[in-house]
Short mmCIF file of C-alpha atoms in Angstrom, two decimals:
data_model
loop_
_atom_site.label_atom_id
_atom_site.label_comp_id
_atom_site.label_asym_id
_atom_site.label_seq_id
_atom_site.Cartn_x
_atom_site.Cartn_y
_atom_site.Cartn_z
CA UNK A 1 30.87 -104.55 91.37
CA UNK A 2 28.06 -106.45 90.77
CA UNK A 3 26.41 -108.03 93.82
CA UNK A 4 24.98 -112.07 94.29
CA UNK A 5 21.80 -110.34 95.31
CA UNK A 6 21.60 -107.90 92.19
CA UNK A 7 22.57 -110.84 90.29
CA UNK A 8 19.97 -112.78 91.42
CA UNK A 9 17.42 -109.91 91.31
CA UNK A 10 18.13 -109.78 87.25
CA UNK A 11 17.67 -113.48 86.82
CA UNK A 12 14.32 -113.29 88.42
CA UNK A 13 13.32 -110.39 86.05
CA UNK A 14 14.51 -112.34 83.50
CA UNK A 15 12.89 -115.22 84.05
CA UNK A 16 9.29 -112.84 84.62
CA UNK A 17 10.10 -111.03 81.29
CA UNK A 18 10.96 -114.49 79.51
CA UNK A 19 7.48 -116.13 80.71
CA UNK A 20 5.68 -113.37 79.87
CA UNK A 21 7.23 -113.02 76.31
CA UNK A 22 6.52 -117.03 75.53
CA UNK A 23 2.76 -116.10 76.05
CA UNK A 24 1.82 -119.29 77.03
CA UNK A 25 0.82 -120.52 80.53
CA UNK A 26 1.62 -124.31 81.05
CA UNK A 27 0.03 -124.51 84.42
CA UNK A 28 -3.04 -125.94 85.56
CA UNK A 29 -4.10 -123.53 87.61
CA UNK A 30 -6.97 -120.72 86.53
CA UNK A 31 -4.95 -118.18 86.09
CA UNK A 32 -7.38 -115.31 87.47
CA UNK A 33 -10.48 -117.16 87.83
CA UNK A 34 -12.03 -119.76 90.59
CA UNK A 35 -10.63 -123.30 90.40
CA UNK A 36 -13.42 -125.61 90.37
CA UNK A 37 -14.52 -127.96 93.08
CA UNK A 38 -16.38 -131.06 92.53
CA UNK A 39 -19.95 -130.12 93.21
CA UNK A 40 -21.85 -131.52 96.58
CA UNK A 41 -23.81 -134.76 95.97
CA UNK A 42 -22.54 -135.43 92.49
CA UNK A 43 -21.88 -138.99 91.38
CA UNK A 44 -18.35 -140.18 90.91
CA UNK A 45 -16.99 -141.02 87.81
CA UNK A 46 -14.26 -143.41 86.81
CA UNK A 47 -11.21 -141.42 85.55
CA UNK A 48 -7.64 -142.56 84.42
CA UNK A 49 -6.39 -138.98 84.46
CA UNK A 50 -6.64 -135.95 87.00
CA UNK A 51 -7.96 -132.52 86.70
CA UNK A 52 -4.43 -131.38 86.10
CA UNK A 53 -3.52 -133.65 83.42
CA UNK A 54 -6.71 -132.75 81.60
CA UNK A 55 -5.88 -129.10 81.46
CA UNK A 56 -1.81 -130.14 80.59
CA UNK A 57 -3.14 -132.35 77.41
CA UNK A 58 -5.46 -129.45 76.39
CA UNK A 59 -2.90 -126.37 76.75
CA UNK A 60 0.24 -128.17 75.19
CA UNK A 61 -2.04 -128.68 71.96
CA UNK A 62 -0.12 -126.95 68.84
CA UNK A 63 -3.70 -125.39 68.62
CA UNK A 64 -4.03 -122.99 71.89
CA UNK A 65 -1.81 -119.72 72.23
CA UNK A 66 -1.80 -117.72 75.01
CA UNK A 67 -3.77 -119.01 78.14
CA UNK A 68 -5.32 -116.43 80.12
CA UNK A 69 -7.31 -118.60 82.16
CA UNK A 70 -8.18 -122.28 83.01
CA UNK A 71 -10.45 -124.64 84.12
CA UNK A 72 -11.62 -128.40 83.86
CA UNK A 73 -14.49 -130.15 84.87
CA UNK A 74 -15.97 -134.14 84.81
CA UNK A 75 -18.90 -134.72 83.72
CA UNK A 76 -20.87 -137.37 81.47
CA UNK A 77 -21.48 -136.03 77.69
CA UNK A 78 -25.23 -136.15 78.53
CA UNK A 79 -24.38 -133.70 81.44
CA UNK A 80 -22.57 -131.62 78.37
CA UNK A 81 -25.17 -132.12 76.06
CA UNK A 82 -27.99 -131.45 78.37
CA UNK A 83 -26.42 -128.05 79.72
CA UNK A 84 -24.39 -126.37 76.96
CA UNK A 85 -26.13 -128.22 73.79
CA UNK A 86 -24.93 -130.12 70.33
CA UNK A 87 -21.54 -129.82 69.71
CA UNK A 88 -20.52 -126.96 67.77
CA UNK A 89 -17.71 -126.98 65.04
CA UNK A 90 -15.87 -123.67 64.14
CA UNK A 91 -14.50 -123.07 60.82
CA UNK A 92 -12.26 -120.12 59.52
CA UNK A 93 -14.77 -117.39 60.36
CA UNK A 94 -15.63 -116.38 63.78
CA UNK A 95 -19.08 -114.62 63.16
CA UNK A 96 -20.44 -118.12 61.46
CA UNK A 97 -22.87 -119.79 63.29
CA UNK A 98 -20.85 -123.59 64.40
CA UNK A 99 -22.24 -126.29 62.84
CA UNK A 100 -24.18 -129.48 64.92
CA UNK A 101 -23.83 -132.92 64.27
CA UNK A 102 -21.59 -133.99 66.22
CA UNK A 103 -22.39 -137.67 67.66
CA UNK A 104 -20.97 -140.57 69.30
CA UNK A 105 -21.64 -144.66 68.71
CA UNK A 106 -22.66 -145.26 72.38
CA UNK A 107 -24.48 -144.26 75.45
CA UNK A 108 -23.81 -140.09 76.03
CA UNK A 109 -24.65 -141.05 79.81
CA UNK A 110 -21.95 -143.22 80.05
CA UNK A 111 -18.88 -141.33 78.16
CA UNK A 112 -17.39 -139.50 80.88
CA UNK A 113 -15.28 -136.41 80.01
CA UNK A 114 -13.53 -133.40 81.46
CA UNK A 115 -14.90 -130.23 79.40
CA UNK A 116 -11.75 -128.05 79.67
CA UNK A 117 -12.35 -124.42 78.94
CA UNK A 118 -9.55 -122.17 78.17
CA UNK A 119 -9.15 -118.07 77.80
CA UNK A 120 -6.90 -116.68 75.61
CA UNK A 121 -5.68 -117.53 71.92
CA UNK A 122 -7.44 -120.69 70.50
CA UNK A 123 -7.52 -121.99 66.86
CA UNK A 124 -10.33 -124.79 66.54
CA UNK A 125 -9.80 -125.41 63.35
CA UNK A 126 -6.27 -125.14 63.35
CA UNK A 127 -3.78 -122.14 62.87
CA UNK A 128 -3.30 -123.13 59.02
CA UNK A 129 -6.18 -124.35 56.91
CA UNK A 130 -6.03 -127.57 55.62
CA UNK A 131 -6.40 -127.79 51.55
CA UNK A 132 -8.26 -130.47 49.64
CA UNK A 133 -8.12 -132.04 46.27
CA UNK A 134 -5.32 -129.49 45.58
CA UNK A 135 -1.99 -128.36 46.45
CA UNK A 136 -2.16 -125.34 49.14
CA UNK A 137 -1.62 -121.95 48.61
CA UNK A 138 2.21 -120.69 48.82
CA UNK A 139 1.23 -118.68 51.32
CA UNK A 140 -1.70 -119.38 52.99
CA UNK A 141 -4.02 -117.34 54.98
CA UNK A 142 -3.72 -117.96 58.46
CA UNK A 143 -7.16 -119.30 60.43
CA UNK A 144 -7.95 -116.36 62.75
CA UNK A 145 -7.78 -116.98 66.39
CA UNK A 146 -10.58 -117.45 69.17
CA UNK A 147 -10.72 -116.12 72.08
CA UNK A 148 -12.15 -119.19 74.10
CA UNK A 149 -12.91 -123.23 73.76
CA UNK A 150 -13.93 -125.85 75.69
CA UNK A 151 -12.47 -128.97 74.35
CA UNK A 152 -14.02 -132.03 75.61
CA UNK A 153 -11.16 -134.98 77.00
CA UNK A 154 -12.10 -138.33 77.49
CA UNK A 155 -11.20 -139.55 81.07
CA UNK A 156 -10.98 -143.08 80.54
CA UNK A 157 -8.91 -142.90 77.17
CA UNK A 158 -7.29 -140.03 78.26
CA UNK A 159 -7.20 -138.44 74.83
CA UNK A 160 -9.40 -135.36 73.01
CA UNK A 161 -12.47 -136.35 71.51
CA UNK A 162 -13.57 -133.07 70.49
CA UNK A 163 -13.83 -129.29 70.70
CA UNK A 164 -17.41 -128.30 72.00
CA UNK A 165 -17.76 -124.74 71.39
CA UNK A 166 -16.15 -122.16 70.79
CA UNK A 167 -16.13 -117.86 70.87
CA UNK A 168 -14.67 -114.42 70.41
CA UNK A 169 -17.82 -112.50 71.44
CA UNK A 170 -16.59 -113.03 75.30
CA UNK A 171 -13.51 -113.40 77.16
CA UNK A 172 -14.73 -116.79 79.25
CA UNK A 173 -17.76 -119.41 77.73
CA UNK A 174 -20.48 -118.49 80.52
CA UNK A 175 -22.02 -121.94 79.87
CA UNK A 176 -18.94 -123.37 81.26
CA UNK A 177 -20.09 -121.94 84.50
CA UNK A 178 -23.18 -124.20 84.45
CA UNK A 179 -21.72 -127.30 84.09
CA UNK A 180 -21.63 -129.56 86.77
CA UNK A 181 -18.62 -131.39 88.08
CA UNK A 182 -17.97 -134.34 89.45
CA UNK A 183 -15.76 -136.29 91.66
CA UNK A 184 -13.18 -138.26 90.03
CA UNK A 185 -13.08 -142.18 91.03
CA UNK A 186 -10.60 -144.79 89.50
CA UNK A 187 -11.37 -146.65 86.40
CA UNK A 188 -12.04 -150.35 87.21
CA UNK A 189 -11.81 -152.51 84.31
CA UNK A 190 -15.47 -154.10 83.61
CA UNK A 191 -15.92 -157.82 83.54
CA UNK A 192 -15.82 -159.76 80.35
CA UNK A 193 -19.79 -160.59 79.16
CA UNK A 194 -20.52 -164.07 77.88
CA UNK A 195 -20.22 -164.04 73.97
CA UNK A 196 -23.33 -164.93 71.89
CA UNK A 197 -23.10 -167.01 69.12
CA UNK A 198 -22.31 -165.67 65.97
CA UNK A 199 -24.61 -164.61 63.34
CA UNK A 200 -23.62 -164.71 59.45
CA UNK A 201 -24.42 -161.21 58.37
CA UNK A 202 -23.25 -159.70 54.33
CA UNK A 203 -22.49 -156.24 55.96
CA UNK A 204 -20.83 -155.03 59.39
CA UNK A 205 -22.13 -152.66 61.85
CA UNK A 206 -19.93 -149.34 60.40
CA UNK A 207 -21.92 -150.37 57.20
CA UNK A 208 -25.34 -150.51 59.25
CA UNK A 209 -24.67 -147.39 60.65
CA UNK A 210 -23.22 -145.73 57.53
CA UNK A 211 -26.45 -147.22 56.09
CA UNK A 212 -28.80 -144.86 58.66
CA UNK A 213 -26.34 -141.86 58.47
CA UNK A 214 -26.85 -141.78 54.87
CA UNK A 215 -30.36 -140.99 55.02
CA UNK A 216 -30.21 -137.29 55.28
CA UNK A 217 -34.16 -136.57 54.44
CA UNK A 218 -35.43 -138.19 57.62
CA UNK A 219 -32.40 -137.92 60.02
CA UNK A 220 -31.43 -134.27 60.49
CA UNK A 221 -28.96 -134.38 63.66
CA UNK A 222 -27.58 -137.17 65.27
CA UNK A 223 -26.62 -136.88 69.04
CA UNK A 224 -26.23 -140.44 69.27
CA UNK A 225 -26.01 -143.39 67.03
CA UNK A 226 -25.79 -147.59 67.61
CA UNK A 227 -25.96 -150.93 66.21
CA UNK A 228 -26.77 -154.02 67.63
CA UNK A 229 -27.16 -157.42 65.77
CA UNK A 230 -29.58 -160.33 66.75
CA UNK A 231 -32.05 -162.25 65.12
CA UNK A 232 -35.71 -161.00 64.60
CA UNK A 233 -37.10 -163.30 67.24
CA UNK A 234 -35.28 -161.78 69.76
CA UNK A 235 -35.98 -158.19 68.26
CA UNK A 236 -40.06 -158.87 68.63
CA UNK A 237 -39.21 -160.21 72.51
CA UNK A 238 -38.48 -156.53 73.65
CA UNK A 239 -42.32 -156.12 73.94
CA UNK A 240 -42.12 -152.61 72.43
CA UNK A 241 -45.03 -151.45 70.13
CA UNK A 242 -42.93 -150.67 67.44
CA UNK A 243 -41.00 -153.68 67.06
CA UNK A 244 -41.90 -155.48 63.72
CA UNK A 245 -40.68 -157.20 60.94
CA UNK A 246 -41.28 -158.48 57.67
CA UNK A 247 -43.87 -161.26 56.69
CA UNK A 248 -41.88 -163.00 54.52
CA UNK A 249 -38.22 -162.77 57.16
CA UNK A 250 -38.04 -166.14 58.79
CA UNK A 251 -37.64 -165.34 62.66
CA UNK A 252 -34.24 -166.75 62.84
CA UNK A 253 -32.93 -164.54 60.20
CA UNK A 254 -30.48 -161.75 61.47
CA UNK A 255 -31.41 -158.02 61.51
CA UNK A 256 -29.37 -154.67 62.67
CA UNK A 257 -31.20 -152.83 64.86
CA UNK A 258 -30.04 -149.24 64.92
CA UNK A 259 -30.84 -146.44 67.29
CA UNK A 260 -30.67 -142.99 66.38
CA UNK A 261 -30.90 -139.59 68.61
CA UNK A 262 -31.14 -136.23 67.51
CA UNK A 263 -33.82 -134.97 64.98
CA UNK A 264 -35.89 -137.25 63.32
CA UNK A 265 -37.95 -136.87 60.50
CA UNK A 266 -39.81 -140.00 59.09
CA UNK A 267 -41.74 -139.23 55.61
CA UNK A 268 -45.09 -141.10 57.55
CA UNK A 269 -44.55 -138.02 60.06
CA UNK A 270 -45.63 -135.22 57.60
CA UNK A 271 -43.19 -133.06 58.75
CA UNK A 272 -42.91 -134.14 62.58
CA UNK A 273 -39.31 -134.01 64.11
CA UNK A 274 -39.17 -136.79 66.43
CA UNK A 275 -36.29 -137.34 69.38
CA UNK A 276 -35.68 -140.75 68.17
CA UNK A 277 -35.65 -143.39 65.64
CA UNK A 278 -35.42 -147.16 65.32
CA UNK A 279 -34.38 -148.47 61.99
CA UNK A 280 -34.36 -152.49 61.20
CA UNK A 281 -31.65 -153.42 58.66
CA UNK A 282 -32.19 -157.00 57.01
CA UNK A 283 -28.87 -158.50 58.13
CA UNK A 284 -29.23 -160.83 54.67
CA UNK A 285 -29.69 -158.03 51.96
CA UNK A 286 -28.53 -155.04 53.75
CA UNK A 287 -32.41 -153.48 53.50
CA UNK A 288 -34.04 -150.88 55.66
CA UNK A 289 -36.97 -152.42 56.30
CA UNK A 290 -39.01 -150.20 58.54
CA UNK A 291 -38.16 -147.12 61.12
CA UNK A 292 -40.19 -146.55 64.26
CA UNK A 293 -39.98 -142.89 65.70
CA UNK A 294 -41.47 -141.40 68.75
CA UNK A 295 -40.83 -138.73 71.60
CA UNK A 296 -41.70 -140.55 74.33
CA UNK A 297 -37.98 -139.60 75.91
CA UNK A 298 -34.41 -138.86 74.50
CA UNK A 299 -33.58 -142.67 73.22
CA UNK A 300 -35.78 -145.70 73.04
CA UNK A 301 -35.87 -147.27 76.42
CA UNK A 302 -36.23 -150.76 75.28
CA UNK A 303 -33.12 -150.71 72.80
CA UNK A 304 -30.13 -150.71 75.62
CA UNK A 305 -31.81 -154.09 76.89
CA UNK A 306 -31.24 -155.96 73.40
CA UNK A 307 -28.80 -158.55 72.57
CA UNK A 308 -26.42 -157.63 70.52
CA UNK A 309 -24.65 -161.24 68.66
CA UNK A 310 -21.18 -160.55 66.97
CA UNK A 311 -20.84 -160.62 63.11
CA UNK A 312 -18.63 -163.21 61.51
CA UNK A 313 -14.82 -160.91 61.56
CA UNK A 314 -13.34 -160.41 57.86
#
């Protein structure tokens, strides 16, 4: 006769065979590494999620297998960017070098994130390719599978903003290791700014931008991109060398001023890759009027310190 403690013996094998079987670990634990530990002197940063919940949004993702091992840190995406480099997409095949350009509207310094590296069974690009401008296959070939990523969550949204890198060469990304980590601090809601007035514009700022991205010969990578809208009085008060404008724009007229950082490559520069660029769209006739482009650090100083007026909404 079967015993309550044989019975209960089988039910825990069960359960071990039955977790091992699903090959997924839900847990936000490292399974066999080193859970990390905010590092000593590092900054806070704001946070609407925890470590835990980072890991949990990353591992339930239809995209990640098995999980071998685990681990999340907070950082800014400068912190990212500065340590493990540009953003690298993956396609279908493994031994192609990722592909850069990856960039963000906004300041990198000020998008926090929790890089999230898992070990195991990762598709970046998804288990089934996607098919355009055609019906797919019947019977399409699978994507193969990685055997790390580090997906990058944002910790105010709460929500993936993209997968930094990712490997079969190794078991664990060793530039993971590297990163730093900070402490996680609550989110407080910043205070409303007063509103400028309102300048009549014939194209938006996605169009601005669009306008800058579209100019492949002289921008080569973009790490960082933004817009700001003011008039060119106010663009000539920043004091900065560069800052110019037409003879014939009347100083009241409005102008998109947009910043660019990555690789740079102005035609005056005869070749020169510069760190930045500063292009002046005529807010009137949607022009590019000029670009300014130096090295003189990673993004123009001056540019965060401009007003930025909002466009009449459509």
């Amino acid at each position: 006769m079967t015993t309550r403690r044989q019975l209960a013996t089988g039910l825990i094998a069960l359960a071990s065979i039955v977790t091992t079987a699903c090959g997924q670990t839900l847990s936000g634990g490292p399974l066999g590494g080193i859970t990390s530990t905010p590092d000593p002197g590092t900054t806070p940063l704001p946070s609407t999620i925890q470590r835990d919940d980072a890991i949990a949004l990353v591992t339930h993702n239809a995209d990640v297998g098995r999980v071998d091992r685990t681990d999340a840190k907070l950082m800014t995406f400068a912190d990212y960017l500065r340590i493990a480099g540009p953003v690298r997409s993956h396609g279908g095949d493994p031994q192609a070098t990722g592909v850069t350009g990856f960039g963000i509207i906004g300041d990198p310094a000020k998008r926090f994130i929790w890089a999230v590296a898992v070990s195991g069974e990762v598709w970046p690009n998804g288990r089934i390719p996607i098919y355009w401008g055609g019906p797919p296959p019947t019977t399409p070939t699978p994507n193969p599978r990685y055997r790390w990523a580090i997906f990058l969550v944002e910790s105010v949204l709460g929500r993936l903003m993209v997968i930094g890198d990712a490997g079969i060469a190794d078991a664990w990304p060793s530039e993971f290791d590297r990163l730093p980590n900070h402490p996680a601090t609550a989110y407080v809601q910043p205070s409303p700014t007063p509103r400028l007035s309102v300048l009549a514009v014939t194209l938006q700022q996605p169009e601005a931008t669009s306008a800058v991205m579209r100019l492949k010969a002289e921008v080569r990578r973009i790490d960082r991109i933004e817009a700001k809208l003011m008039t060119w009085r106010e663009y000539l008060a920043s004091g900065d060398s560069g800052a110019q404008k037409p003879a014939a724009a009347d100083d009241s007229a409005p102008v998109w001023i947009v910043a660019v950082a990555g690789e740079i490559v102005p035609a005056f520069g005869r070749g020169l890759t510069f760190n930045w660029g500063v292009f002046t769209i005529d807010g009137t006739d949607g022009g590019v009027t000029s670009l300014t482009a130096r090295n003189d650090g990673p993004w123009p100083a001056f540019f965060d310190a401009l007003p930025d007026h909002p466009a009449p909404s459509h």
